[in-house]
Tab-separated table of C-alpha atoms in Angstrom:
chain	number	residue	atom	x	y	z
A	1	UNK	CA	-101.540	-67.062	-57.482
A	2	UNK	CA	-103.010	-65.150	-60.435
A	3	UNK	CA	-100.242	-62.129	-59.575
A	4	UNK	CA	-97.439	-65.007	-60.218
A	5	UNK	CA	-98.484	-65.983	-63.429
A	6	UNK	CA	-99.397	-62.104	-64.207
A	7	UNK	CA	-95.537	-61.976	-63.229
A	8	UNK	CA	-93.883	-64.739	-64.941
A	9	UNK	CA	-95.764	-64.233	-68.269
A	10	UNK	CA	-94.613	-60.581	-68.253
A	11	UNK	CA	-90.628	-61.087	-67.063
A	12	UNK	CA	-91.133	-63.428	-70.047
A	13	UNK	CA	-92.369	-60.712	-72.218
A	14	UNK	CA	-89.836	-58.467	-71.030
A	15	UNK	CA	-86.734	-60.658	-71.634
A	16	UNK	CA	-88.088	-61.455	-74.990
A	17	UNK	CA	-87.976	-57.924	-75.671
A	18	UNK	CA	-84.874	-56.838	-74.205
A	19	UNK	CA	-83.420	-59.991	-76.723
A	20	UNK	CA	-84.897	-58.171	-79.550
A	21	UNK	CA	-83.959	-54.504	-78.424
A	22	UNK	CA	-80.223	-55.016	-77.742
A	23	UNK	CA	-77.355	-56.223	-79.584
A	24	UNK	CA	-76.111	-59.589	-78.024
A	25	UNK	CA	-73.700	-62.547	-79.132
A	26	UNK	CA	-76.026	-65.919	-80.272
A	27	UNK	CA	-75.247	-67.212	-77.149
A	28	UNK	CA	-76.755	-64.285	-74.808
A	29	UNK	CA	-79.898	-64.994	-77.254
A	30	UNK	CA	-80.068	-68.610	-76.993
A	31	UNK	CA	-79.814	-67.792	-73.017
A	32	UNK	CA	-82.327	-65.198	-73.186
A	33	UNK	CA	-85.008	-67.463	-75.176
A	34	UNK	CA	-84.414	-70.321	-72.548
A	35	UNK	CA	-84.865	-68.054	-69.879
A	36	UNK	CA	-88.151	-66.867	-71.497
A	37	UNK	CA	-89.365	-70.074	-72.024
A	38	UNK	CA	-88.838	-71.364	-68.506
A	39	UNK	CA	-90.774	-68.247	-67.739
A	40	UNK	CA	-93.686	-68.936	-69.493
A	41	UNK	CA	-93.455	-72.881	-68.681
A	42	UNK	CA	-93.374	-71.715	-65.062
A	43	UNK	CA	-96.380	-69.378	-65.540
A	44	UNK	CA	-98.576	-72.028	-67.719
A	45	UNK	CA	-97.793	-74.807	-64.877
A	46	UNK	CA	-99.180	-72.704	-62.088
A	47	UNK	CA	-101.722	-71.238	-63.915
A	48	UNK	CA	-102.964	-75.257	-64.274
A	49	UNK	CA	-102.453	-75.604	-60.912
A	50	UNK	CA	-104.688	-72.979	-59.815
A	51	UNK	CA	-107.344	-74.295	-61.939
A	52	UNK	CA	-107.943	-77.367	-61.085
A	53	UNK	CA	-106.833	-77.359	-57.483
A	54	UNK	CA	-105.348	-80.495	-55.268
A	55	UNK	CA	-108.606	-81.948	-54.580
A	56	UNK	CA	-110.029	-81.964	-58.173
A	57	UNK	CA	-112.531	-84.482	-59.459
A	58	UNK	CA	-112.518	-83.407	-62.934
A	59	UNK	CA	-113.344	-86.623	-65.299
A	60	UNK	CA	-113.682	-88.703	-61.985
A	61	UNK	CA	-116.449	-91.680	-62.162
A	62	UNK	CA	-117.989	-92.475	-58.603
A	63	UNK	CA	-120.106	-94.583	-57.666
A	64	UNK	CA	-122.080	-94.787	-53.754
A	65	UNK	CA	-123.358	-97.564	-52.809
A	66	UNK	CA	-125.500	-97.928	-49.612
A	67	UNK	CA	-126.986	-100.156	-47.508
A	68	UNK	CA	-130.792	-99.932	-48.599
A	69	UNK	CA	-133.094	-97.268	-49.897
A	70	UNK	CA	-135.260	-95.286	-47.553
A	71	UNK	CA	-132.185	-94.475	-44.981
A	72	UNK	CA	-132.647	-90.718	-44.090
A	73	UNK	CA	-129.249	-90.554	-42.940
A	74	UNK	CA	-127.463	-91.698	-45.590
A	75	UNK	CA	-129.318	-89.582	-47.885
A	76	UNK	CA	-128.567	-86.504	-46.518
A	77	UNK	CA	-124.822	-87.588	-46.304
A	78	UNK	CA	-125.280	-88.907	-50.059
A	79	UNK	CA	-126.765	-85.541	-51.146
A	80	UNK	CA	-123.461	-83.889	-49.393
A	81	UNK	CA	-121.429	-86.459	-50.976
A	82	UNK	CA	-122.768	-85.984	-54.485
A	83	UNK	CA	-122.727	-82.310	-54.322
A	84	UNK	CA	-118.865	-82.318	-53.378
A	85	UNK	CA	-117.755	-84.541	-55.875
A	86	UNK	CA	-119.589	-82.570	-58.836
A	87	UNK	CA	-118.679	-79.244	-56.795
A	88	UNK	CA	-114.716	-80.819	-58.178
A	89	UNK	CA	-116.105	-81.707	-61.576
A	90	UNK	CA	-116.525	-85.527	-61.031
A	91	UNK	CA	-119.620	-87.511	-61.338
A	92	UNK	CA	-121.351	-89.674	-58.992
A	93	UNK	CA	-124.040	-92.437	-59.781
A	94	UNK	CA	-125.743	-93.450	-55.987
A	95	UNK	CA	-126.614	-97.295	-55.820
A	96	UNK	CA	-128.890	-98.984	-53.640
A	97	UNK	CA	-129.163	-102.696	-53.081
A	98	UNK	CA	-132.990	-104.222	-53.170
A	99	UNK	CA	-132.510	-105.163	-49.944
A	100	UNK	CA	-130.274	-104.491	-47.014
A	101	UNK	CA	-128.266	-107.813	-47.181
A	102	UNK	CA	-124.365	-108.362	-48.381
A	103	UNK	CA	-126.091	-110.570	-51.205
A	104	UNK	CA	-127.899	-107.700	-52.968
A	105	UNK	CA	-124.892	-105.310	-52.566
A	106	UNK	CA	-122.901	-108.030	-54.180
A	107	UNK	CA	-124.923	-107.772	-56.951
A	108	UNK	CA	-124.727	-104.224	-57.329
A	109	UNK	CA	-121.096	-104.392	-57.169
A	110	UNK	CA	-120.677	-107.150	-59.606
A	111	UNK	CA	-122.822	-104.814	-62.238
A	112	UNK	CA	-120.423	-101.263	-61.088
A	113	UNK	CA	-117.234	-103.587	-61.649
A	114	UNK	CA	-117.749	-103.637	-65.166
A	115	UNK	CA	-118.693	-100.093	-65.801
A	116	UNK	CA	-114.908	-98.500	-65.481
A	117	UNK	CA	-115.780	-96.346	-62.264
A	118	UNK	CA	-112.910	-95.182	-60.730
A	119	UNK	CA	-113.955	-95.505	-57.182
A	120	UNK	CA	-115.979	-96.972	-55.439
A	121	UNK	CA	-117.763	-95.348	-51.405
A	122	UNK	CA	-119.662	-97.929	-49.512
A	123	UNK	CA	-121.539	-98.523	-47.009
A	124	UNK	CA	-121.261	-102.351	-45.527
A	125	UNK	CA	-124.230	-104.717	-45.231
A	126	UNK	CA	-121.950	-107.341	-44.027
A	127	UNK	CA	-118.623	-107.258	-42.373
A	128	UNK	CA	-116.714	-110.042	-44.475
A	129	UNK	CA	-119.118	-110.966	-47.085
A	130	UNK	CA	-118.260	-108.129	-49.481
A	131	UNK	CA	-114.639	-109.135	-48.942
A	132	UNK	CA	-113.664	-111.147	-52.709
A	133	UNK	CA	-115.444	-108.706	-54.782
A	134	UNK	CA	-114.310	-105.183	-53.194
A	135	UNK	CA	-110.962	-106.858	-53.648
A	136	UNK	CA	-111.899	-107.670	-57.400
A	137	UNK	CA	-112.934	-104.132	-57.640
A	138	UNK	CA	-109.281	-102.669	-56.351
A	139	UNK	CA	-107.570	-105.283	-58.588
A	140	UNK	CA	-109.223	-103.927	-61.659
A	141	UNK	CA	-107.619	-100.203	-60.542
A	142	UNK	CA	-110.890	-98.932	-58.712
A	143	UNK	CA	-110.141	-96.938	-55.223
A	144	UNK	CA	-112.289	-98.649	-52.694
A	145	UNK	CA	-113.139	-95.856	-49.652
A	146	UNK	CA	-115.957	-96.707	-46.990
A	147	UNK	CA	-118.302	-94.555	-44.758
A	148	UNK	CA	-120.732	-95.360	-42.372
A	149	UNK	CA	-120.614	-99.078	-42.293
A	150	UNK	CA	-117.238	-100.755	-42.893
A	151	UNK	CA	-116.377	-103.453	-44.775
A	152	UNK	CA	-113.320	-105.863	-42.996
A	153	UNK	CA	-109.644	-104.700	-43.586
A	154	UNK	CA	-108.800	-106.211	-46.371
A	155	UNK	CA	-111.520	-105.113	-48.556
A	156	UNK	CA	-110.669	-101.170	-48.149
A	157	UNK	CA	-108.018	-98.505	-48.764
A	158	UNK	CA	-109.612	-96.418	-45.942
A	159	UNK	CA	-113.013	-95.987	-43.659
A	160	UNK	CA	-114.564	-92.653	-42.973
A	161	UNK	CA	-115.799	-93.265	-39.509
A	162	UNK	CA	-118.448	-90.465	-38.524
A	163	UNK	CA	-117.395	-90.918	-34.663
A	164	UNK	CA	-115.227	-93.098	-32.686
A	165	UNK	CA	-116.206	-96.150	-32.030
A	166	UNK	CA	-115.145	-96.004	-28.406
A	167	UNK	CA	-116.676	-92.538	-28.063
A	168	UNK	CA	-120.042	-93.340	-29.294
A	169	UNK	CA	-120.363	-96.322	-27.033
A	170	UNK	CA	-119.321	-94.115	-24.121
A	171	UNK	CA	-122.280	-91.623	-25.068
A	172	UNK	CA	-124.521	-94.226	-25.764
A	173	UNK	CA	-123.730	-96.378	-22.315
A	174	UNK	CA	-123.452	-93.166	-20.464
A	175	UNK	CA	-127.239	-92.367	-22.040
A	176	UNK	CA	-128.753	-95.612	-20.855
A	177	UNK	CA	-127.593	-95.231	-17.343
A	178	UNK	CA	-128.361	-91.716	-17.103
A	179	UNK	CA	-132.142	-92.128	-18.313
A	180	UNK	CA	-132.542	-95.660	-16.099
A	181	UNK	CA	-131.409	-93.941	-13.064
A	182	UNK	CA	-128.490	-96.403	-12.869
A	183	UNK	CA	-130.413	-99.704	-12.380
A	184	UNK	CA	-132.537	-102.154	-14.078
A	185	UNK	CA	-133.040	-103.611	-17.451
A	186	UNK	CA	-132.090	-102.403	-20.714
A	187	UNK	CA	-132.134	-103.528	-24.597
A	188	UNK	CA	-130.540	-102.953	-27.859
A	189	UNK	CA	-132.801	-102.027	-30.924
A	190	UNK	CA	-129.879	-102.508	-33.659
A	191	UNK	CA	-130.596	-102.525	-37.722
A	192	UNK	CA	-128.898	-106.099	-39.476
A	193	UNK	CA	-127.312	-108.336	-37.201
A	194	UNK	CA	-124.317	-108.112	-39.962
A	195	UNK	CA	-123.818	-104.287	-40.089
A	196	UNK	CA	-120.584	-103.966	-38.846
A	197	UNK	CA	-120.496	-100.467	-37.669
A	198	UNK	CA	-124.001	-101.717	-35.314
A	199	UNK	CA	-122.166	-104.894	-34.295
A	200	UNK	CA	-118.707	-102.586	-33.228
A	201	UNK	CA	-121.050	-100.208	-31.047
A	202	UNK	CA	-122.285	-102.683	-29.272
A	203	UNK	CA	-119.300	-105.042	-28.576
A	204	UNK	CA	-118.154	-101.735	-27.321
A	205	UNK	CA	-120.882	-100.640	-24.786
A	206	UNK	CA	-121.189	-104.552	-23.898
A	207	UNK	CA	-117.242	-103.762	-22.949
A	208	UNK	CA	-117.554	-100.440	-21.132
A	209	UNK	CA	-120.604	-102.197	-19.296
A	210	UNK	CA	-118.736	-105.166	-17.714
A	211	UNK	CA	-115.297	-103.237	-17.058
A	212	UNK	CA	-116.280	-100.484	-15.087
A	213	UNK	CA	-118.640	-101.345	-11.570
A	214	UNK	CA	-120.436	-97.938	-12.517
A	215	UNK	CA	-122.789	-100.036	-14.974
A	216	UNK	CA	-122.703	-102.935	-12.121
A	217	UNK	CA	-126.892	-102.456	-11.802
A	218	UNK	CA	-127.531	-102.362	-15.517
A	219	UNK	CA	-128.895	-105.447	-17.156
A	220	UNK	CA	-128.811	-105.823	-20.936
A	221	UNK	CA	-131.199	-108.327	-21.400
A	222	UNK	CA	-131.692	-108.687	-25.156
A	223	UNK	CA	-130.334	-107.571	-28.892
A	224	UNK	CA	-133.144	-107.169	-31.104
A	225	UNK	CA	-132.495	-106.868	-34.750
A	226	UNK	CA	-134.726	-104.344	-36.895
A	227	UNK	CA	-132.950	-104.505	-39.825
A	228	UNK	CA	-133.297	-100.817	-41.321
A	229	UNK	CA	-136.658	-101.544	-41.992
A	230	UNK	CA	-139.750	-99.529	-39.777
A	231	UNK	CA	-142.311	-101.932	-39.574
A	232	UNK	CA	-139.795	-104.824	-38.389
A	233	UNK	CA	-138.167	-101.907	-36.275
A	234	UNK	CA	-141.757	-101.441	-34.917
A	235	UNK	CA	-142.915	-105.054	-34.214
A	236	UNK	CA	-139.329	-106.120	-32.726
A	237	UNK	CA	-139.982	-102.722	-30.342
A	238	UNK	CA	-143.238	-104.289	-28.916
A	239	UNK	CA	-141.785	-107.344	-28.564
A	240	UNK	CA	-139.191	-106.101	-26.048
A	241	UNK	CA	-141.793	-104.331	-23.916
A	242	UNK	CA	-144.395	-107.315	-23.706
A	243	UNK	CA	-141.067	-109.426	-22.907
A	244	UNK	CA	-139.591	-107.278	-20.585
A	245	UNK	CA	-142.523	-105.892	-18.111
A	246	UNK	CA	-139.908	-104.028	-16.525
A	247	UNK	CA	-137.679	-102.545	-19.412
A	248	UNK	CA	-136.563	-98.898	-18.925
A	249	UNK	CA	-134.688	-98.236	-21.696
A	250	UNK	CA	-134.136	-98.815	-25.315
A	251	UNK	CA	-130.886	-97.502	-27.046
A	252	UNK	CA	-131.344	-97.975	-30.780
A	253	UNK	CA	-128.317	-97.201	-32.828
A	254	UNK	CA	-129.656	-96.523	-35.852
A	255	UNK	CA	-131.855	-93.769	-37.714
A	256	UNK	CA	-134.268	-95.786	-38.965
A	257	UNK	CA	-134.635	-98.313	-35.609
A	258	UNK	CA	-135.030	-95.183	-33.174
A	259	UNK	CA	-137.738	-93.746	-35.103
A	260	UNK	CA	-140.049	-96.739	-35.238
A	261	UNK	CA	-139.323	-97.392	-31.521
A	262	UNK	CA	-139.855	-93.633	-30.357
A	263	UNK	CA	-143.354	-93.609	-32.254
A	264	UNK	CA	-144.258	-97.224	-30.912
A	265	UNK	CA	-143.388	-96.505	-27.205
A	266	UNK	CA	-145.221	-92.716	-27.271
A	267	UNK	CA	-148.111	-93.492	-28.832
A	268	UNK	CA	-148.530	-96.576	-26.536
A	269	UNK	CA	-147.949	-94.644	-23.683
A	270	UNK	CA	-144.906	-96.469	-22.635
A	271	UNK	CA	-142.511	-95.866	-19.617
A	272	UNK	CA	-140.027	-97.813	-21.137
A	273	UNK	CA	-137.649	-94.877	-22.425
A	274	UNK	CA	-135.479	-94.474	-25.515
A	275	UNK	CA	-132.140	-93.172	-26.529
A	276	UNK	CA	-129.577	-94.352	-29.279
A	277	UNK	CA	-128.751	-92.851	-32.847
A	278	UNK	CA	-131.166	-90.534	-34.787
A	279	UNK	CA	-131.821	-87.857	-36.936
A	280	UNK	CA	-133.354	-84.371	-35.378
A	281	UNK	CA	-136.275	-83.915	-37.846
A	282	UNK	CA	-137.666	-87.501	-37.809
A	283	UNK	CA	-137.726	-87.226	-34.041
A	284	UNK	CA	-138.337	-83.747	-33.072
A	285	UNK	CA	-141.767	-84.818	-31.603
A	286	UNK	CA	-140.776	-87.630	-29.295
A	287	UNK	CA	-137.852	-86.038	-27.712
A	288	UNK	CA	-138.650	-84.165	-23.995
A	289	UNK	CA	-137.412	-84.198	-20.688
A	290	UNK	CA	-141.509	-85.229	-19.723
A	291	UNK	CA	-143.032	-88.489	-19.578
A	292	UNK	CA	-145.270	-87.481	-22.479
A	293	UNK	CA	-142.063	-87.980	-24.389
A	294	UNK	CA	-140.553	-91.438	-25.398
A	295	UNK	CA	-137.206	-89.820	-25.803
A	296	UNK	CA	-135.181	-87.655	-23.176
A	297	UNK	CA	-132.383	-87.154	-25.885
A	298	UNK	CA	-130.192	-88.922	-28.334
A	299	UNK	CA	-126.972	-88.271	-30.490
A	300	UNK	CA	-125.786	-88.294	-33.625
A	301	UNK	CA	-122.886	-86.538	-36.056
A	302	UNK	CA	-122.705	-84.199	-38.666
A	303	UNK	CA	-124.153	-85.900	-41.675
A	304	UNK	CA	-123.381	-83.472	-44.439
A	305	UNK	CA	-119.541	-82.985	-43.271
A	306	UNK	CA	-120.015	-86.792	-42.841
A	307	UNK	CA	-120.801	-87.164	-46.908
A	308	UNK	CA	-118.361	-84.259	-47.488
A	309	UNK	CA	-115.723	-85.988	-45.964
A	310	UNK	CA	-116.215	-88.762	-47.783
A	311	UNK	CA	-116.200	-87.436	-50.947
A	312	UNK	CA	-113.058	-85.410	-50.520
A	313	UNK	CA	-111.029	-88.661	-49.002
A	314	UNK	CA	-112.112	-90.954	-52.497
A	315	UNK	CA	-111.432	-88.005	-54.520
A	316	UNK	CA	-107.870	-88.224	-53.019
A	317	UNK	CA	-107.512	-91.683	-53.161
A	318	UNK	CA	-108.311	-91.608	-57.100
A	319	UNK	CA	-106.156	-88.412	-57.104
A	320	UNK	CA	-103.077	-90.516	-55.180
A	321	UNK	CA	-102.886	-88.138	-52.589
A	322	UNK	CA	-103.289	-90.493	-50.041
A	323	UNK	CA	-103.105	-94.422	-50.629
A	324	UNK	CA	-105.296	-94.923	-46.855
A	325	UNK	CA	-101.970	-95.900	-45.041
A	326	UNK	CA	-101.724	-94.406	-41.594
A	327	UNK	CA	-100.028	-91.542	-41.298
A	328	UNK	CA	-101.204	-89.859	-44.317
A	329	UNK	CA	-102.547	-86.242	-44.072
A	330	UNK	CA	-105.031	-84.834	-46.557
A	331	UNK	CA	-107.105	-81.381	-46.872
A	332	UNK	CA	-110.851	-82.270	-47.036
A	333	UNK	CA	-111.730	-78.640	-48.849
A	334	UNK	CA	-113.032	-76.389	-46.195
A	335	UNK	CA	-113.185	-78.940	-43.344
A	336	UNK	CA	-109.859	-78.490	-43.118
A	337	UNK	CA	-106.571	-80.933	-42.652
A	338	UNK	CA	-107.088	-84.753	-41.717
A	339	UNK	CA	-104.755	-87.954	-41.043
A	340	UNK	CA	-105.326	-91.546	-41.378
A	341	UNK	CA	-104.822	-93.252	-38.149
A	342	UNK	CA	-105.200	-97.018	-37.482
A	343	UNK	CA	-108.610	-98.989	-36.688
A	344	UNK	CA	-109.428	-101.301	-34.274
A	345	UNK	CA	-110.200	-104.025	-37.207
A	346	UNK	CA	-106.285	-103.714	-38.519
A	347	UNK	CA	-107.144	-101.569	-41.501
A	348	UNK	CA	-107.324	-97.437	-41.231
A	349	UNK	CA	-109.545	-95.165	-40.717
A	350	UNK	CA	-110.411	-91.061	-41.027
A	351	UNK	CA	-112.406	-90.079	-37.699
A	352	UNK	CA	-114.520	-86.932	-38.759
A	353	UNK	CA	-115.636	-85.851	-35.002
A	354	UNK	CA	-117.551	-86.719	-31.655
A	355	UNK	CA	-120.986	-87.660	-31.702
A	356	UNK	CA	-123.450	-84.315	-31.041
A	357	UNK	CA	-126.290	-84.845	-28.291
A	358	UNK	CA	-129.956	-83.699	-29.739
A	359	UNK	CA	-132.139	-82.564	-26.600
A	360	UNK	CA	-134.919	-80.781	-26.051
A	361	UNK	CA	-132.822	-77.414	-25.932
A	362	UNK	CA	-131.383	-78.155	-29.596
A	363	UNK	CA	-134.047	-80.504	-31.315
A	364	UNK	CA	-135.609	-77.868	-32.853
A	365	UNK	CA	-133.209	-75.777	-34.575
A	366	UNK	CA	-131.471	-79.247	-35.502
A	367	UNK	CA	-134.137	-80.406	-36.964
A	368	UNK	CA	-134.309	-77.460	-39.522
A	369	UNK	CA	-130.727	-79.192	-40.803
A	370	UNK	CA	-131.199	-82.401	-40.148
């Protein structure tokens, strides 16, 4: 790019000089000065272009909201988030609610609203309840984008899904039967009984469980709801094991449930095993193929290209690069090239990648990342 402009500023030069080095009619001038100018028009538009780039933040306002404070996952994806938008020159302010309910992110929407953000990333406590004011937000002009969590159609121009939803209930069902031997009963350890991403997981193993005869011996025999918080993560886990004598497996799809649960079940000495949705480093030391272990292994995605992702997609959306219709292609920086495709909700979504298995061959080097 740089030899371009190099070029075009001196064919500018050149003609300019041939105009004053010649003799020539006023007309042959006139041509040659318009010539030079669209030269050096030519040269100064690309040279912009190379400086600030197609997926520029420069002057962009962003706010991230999530779904409570203390969520190791979406920290590290905020951390990526935060460092891609400034990486592009924009700012990000990261909001947490007090609590993990739709009422307290309502709140801290209502207060980002009114301070002339230009988009706005969030995570869902609630499926429909964040519906009127993410739709206030995008009537006032501000780009609504989604990760994580998603809030219903209506109140989103796009969702950055980490995984599909069908293939993350195929690992997760898959899991279950695997570490129960194909028989017996099982539970779900999920975070707020309103997080949609939780509540689509589920519907979705319940789904792959009943259709195919492979799961015929599997019993789910209760949904227990932690809600992102450890010590109600904790008691709900040892409530499902005094209930269940005869448990053998937990999947907990979420970060903060499967940590609590793992640490409850191994230092009880439980054989009721876990699997679900977790990061490496908070459970590098109850993951193991033995029965000293609580956890035989357990997935989850790439969390930084997760908040990466992210980023890029609202920076595009402020940009108008993409308006989140289907179809749409974008480049996410270095991750490379990515389309909007539909969701299963009716709105669209940006699938960054299959869930990644963490087991006692990969914990530990994972762990160093994650």
């Amino acid at each position: 790019m740089k030899k371009k402009v190099i070029s075009a500023l001196l064919c500018a030069t050149m003609v300019l000089g041939s105009v004053c080095s010649v003799f020539a009619s006023e007309s042959e001038t006139e041509a040659a000065t318009e010539a030079a100018t669209e030269a050096a028009e030519e040269a100064g538009t690309e040279a912009a272009e190379e400086t600030t780039g197609g997926s520029s933040a420069e002057g962009q306002k962003i706010a991230l909201v999530g779904k409570s404070a203390g969520n190791a996952f979406f920290e590290v994806a905020a951390a990526s988030f935060q460092e891609t938008v400034e990486a592009e020159g924009g700012t990000v302010e990261v909001v947490y609610p007090e609590t993990a309910t739709a009422d307290a992110q309502i709140r801290v929407l209502d207060n980002l609203i009114s301070q002339d953000f230009d988009a706005i990333c969030i995570a869902a406590n609630d499926v429909n309840a964040l519906q009127a004011k993410l739709q206030e937000a995008m009537d006032a002009g501000i780009k609504v984008s989604s990760f994580d969590s998603a809030p219903n159609a209506d109140s989103r121009q796009v969702f950055v899904n980490q995984a599909g939803t069908e293939q993350v209930a195929q690992a997760l069902m898959d899991a279950v039967y695997d570490i129960a031997g194909g028989e017996g009963q099982w539970a779900i350890l999920s975070a707020t009984s309103q997080a949609a991403n939780q509540n689509a997981w589920i519907e979705a193993m319940q789904s792959i469980m009943e259709s195919d005869d492979k799961y015929a011996n599997l019993e789910l025999v209760e949904v227990a709801y932690g809600d992102d918080e450890p010590q109600k993560s904790t008691d709900q886990t040892a409530a499902l094991v005094e209930k269940y004598p005869d448990l053998k497996v937990i999947c907990a799809p979420t970060t903060v449930g499967i940590a609590a649960a793992a640490k409850y079940l191994q230092d009880n000495g439980s054989t009721c095993k876990l699997t679900g949705l977790g990061l490496p480093s908070e459970m590098i030391e109850y993951t193991g193929a033995d029965d000293a272990h609580s956890c035989p292994y357990f997935y989850l995605w790439d969390m930084q290209g997760l908040g990466a992702l992210s980023a890029y997609t609202t920076i595009a959306l402020v940009n108008g690069d993409i308006t989140g219709a289907s179809g749409e292609t974008f480049t996410a920086g270095d991750l490379g090239e990515y389309t909007i495709t539909d969701a299963a909700d009716g709105g669209t979504e940006i699938i960054l990648g299959d869930p990644l298995q963490f087991n006692p061959d990969n914990i530990e080097e994972m762990a160093e990342l994650y």
